[in-house]
Coordinates of C-alpha atoms and ligand atoms in Angstrom, one line a residue:
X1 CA -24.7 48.3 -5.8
X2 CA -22.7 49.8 -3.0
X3 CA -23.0 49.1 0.4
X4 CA -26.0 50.7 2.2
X5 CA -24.5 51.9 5.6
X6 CA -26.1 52.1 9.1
X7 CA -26.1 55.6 11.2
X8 CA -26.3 55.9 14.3
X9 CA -25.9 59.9 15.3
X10 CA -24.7 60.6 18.8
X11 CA -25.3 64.3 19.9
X12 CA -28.4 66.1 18.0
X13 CA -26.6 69.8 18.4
X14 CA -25.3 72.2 15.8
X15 CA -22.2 70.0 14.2
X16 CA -25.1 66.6 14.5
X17 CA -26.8 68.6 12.4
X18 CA -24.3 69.8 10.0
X19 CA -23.6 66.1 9.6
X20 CA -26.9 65.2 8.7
X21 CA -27.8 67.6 6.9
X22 CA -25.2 66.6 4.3
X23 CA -25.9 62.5 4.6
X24 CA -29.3 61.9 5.4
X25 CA -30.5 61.8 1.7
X26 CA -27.4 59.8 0.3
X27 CA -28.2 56.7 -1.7
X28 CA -25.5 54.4 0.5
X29 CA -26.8 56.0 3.8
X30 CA -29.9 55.0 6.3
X31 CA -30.2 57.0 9.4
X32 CA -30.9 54.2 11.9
X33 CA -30.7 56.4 15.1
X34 CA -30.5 59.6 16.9
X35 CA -29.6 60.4 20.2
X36 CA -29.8 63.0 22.2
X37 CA -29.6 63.4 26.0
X38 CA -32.4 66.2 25.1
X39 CA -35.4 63.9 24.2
X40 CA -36.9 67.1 22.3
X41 CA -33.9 67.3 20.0
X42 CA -33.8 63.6 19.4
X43 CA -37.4 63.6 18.1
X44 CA -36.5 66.4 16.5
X45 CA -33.7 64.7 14.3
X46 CA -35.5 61.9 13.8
X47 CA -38.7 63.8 12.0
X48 CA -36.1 66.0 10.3
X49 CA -33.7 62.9 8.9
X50 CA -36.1 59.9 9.0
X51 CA -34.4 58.1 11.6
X52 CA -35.9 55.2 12.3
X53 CA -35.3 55.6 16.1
X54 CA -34.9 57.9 18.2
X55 CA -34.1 58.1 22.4
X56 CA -31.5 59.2 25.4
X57 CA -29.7 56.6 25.6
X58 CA -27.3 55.4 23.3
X59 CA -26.7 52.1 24.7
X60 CA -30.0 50.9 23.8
X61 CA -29.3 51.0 20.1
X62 CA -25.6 49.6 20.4
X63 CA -26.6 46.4 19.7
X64 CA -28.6 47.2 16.6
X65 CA -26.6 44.8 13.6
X66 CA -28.1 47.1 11.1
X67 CA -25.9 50.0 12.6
X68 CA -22.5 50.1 11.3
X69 CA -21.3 53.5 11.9
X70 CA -21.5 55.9 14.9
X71 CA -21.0 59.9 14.6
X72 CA -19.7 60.7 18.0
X73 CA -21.2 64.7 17.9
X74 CA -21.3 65.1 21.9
X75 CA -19.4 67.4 24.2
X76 CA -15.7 66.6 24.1
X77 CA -15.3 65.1 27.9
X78 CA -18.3 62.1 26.4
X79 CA -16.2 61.4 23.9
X80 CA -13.9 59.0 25.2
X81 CA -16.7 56.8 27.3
X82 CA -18.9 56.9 24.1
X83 CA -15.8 55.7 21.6
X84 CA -15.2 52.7 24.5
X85 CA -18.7 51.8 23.9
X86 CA -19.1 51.5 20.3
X87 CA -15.8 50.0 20.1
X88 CA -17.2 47.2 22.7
X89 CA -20.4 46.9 20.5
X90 CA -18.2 46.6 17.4
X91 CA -18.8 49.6 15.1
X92 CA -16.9 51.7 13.2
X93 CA -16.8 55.5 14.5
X94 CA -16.2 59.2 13.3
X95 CA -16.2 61.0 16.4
X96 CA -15.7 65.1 16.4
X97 CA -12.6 67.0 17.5
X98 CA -10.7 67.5 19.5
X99 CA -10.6 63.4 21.3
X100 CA -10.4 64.4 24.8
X101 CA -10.4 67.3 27.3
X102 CA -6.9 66.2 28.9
X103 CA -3.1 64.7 28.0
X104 CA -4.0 61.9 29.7
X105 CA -7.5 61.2 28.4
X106 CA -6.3 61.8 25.2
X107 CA -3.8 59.0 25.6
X108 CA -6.2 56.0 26.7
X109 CA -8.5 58.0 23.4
X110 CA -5.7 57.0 21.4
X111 CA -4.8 53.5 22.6
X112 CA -8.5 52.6 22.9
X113 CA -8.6 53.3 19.1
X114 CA -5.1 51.7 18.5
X115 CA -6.1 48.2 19.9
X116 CA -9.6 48.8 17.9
X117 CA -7.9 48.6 14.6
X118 CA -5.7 45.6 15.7
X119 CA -10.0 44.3 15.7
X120 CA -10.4 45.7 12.1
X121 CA -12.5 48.6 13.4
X122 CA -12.0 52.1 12.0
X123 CA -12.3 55.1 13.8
X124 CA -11.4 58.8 12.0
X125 CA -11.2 62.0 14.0
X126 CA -13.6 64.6 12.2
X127 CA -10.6 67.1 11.2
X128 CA -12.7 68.6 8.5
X129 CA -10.8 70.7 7.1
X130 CA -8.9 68.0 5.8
X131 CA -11.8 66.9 2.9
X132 CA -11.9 70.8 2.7
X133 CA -11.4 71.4 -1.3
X134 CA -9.7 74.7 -0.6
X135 CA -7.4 73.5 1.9
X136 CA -6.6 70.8 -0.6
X137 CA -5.5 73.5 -3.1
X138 CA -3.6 75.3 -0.3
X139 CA -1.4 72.3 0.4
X140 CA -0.9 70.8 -3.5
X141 CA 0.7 74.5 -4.0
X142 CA 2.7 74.4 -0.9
X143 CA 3.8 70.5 -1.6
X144 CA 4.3 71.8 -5.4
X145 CA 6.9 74.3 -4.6
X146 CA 5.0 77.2 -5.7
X147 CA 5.6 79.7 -2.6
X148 CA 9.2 77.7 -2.0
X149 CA 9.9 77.1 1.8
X150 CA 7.4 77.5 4.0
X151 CA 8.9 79.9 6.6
X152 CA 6.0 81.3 8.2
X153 CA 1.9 80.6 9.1
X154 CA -0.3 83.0 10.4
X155 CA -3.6 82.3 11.3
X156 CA -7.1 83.5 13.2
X157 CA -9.7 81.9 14.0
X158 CA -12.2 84.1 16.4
X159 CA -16.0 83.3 16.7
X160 CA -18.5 86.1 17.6
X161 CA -20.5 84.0 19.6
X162 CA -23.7 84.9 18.7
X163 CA -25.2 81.8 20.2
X164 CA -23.6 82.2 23.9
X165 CA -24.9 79.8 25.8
X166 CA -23.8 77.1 23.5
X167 CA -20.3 78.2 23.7
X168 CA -20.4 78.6 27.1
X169 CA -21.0 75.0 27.5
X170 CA -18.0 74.3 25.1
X171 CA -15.7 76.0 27.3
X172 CA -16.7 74.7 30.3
X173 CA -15.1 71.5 28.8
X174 CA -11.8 73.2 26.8
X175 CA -10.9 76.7 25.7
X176 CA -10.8 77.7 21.7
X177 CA -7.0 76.7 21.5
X178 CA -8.0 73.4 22.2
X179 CA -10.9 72.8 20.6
X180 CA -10.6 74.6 17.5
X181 CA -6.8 74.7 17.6
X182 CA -7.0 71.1 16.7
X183 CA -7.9 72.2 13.3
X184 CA -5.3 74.0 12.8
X185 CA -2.1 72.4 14.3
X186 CA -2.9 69.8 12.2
X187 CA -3.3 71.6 8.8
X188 CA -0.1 73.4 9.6
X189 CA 1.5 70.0 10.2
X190 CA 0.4 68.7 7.4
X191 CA 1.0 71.8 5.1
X192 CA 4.4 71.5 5.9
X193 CA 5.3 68.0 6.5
X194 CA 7.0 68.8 9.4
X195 CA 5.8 68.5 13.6
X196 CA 5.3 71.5 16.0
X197 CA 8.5 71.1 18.4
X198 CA 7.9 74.5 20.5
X199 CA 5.2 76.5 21.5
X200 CA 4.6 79.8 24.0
X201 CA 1.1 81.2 24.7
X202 CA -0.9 83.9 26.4
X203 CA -4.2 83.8 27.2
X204 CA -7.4 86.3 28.5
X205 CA -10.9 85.9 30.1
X206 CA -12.9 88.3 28.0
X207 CA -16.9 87.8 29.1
X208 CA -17.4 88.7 32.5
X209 CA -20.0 86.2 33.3
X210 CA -17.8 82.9 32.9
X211 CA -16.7 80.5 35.3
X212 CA -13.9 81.0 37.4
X213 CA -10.4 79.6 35.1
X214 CA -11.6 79.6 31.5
X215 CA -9.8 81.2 29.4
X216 CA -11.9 82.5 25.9
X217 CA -9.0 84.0 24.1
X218 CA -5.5 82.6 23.2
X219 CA -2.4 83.9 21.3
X220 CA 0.2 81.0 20.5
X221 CA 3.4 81.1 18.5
X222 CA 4.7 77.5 17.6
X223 CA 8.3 76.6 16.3
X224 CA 8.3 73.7 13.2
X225 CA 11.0 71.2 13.4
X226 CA 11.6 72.4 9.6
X227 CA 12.5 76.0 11.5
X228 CA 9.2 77.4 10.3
X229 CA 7.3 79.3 12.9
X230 CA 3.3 80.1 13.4
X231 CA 1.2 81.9 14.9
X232 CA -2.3 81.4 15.8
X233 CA -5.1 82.8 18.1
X234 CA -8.0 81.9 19.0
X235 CA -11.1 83.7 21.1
X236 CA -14.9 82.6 21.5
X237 CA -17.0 86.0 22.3
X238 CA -19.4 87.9 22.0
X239 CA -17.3 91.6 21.4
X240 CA -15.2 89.1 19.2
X241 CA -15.3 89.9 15.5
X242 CA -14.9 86.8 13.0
X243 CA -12.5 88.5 10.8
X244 CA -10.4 85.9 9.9
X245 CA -6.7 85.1 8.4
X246 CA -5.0 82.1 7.1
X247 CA -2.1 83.6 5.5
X248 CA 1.7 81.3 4.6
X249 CA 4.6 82.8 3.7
X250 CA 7.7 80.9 1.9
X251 CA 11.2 82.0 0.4
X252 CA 9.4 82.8 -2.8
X253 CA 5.9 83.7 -2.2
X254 CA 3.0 83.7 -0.2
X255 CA -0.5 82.1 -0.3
X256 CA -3.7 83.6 1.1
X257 CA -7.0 82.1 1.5
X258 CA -10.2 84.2 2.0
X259 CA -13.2 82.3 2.2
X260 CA -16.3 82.7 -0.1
X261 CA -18.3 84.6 2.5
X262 CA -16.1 87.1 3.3
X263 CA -14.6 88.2 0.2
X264 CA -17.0 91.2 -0.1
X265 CA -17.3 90.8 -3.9
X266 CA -17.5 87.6 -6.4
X267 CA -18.6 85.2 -3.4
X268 CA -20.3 83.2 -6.4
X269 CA -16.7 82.2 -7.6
X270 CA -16.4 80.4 -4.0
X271 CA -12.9 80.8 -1.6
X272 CA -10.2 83.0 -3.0
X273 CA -6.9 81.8 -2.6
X274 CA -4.4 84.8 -3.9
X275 CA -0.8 83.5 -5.0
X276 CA 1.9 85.8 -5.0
X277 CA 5.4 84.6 -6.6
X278 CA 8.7 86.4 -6.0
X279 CA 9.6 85.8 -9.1
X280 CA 7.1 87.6 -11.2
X281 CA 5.9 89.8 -8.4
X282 CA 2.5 88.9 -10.0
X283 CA -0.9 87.3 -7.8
X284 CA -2.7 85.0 -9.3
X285 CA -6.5 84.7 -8.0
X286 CA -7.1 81.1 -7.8
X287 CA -11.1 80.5 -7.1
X288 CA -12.5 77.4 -5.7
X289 CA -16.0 75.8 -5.7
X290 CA -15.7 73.8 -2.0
X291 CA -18.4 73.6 0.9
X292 CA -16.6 74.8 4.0
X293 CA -17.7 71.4 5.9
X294 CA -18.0 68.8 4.0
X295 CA -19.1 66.0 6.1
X296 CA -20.4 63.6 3.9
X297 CA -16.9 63.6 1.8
X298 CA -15.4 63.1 5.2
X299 CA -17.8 60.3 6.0
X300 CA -17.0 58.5 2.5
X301 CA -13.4 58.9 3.7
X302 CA -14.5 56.4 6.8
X303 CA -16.3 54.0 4.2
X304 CA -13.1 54.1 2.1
X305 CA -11.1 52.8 5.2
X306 CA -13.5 50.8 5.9
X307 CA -13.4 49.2 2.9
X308 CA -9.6 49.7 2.6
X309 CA -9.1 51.7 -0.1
X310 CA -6.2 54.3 0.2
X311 CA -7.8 57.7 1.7
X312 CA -6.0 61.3 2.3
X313 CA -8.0 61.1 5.7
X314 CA -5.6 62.2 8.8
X315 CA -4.7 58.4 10.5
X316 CA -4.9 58.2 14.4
X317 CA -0.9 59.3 14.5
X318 CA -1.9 62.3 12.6
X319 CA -4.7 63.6 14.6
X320 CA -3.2 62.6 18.3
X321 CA -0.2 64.4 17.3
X322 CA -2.0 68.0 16.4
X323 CA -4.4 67.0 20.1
X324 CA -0.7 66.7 21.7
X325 CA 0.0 69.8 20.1
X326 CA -3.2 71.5 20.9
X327 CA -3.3 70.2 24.7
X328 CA 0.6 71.6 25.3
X329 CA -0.7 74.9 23.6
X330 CA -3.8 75.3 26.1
X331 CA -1.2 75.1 28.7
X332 CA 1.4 77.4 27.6
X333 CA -1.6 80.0 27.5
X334 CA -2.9 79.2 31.0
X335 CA 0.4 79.1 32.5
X336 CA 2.2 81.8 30.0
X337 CA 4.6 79.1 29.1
X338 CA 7.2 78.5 26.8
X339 CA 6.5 73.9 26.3
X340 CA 9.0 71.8 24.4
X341 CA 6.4 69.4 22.9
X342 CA 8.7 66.6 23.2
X343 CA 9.1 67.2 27.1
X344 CA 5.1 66.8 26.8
X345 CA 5.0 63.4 25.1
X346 CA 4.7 60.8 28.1
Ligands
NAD1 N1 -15.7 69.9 13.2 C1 -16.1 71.1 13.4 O1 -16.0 72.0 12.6 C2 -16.9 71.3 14.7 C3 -17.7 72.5 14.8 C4 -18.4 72.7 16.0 C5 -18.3 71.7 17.0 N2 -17.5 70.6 16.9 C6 -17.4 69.7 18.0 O2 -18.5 68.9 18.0 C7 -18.8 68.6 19.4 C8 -20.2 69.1 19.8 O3 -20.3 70.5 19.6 P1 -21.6 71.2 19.1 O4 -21.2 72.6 18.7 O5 -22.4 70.4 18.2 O6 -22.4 71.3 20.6 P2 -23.9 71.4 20.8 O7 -24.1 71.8 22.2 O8 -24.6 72.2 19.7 O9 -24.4 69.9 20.7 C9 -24.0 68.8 21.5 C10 -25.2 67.9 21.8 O10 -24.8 66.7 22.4 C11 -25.8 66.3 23.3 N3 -25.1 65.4 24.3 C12 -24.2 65.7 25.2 N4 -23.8 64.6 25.9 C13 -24.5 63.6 25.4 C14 -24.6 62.2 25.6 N5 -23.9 61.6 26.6 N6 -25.5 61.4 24.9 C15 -26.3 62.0 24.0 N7 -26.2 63.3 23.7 C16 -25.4 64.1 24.4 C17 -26.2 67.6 23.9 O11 -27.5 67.5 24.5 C18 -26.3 68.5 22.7 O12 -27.5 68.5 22.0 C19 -17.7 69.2 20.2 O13 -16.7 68.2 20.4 C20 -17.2 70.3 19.3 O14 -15.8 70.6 19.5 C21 -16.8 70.4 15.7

């Protein structure tokens, strides 16, 4: 039988429950914790996913032998005391994007998690889109040839922010380009095999009632060391409409992903992905059946490393490259920049 493994969820808010919601019920998993700094939302968890306990304080259930595996689901300026203390207590960890708020917090993030898998500890950084099934399908055409050279990306990803007060607290720690941006400077990455080298920004405050210096909309445009160029923007609101675009253009054709919600008609045949070729001057309609957020896939991603089987996971060079990428992004927009990444890299 496989392995039965011990949770222990950090953070009982909307992406904690997104995780359990898709784990609690698996045959190799046993919630045996939730924490929350909210004591209502711990209980909460527990009585919803049969935790067998619940509290405040994480460091009181650190120790637990029967844990094996913490979800790191906090806000992102915990995330690097939290990873020091689970690496201390010996567990394996899947802690949410983006690592850090900061370049240099970011850095000790990754080192911390370098010198924990010198100790046989795994950590993965919860890029999600990465276990995505349409984003799979996105890159096996790209990597096939099908659309030739990738020359160009664009993509949006705006929120209406129907649940302000949540994002409010979200920016208070990083704005959209960094926190979401993660997501997608490392898909283009990896979609083209090749690293961001440039990137220029602009940036607006959009809601009047946040604090003084955050920023809730970006516009970035990134140079690939393969000569591709992107664009991407990002804006959490609530004027902001969630009308989206993920869109790649090569020398001989162009992919476009719409995702099952939106695509106004056949939603039941999942995310479109429309393939034009040069060639034929035909699209082809490619539907495919994946859950937007797949988080137990992504855990059994963990387990496989864990367990060292081969896994199309991002490693830690992977996702601190796209943070890197993310945090010089953030600062072109606050600063209306132009950053060399490579300048950015100490
Ligand atoms: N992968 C994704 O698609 C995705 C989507 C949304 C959010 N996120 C990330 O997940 C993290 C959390 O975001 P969210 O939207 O779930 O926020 P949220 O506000 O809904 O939940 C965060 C929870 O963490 C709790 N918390 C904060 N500090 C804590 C601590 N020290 N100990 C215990 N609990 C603590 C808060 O009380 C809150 O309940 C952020 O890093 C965010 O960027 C990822």
């Amino acid at each position: 039988m496989d392995k039965v493994y011990g949770i222990m969820l950090i953070g009982c808010g909307h992406i904690g429950g997104d995780h359990l919601d898709d784990m609690y019920w698996r045959e190799n998993i046993r919630v045996v914790a939730v924490v929350d700094t909210d004591e209502a939302q711990a209980r909460l968890f527990a009585r919803k996913y049969n935790a067998e306990h619940f509290g405040t304080d994480y460091h009181e259930f650190l120790d637990l032998p029967e844990i094996d595996i913490v979800i790191i689901a906090t806000y992102v300026n915990t995330h690097l005391p939290i990873l020091k203390d689970c690496i201390a207590a010996k567990k394996h960890i899947l802690c949410e994007k983006p690592i850090a708020t900061s370049k240099a917090e970011g850095k000790e993030f990754y080192h911390a998690v370098k010198a924990a898998e010198k100790d046989g500890l795994k950590v993965l950084i919860a890029y999600i889109l990465r276990h995505n099934d349409t984003y799979n399908k996105m890159r096996e055409l790209i990597w096939n040839g099908e659309i030739g050279e990738l020359r160009v990306a664009r993509m949006t990803q705006n929120h209406h922010a129907l649940n302000w007060p949540r994002y409010k607290r979200l920016l208070h720690d990083c704005s959209p380009i960094l926190d979401c941006g993660v997501h997608y400077m490392d898909i283009l990455q990896w979609f083209a095999g090749s690293p961001v080298v440039e990137v220029m920004g602009q940036g607006a405050t959009v809601d009047g009632d946040l604090e003084d210096g955050i920023v809730n909309y970006g516009l970035i445009i990134m140079r690939l060391k393969s000569g591709a160029m992107a664009y991407y923007e990002a804006g959490w609101g609530q004027t902001f409409s969630s009308a989206n675009v993920k869109e790649f253009i090569g020398t001989k054709g162009r992919i476009r992903m719409t995702m099952n919600a939106n695509r106004g008609t056949d939603t039941e045949m999942g995310d479109r992905i429309e393939l034009f070729k040069l060639e034929t001057g035909q699209t082809e309609i490619i539907n495919v059946q994946s859950k937007y957020k797949p988080m137990y896939k992504q855990l059994c991603a963990l387990i496989d490393m864990i367990e060292d089987r081969p896994t199309h996971a991002p490693d830690i060079e992977q996702a601190y490259s796209a943070f890197k990428v993310a945090v010089a992004a953030d600062k072109a927009v606050r600063e209306s920049a132009f950053i060399y990444i490579e300048d950015e890299q100490n």
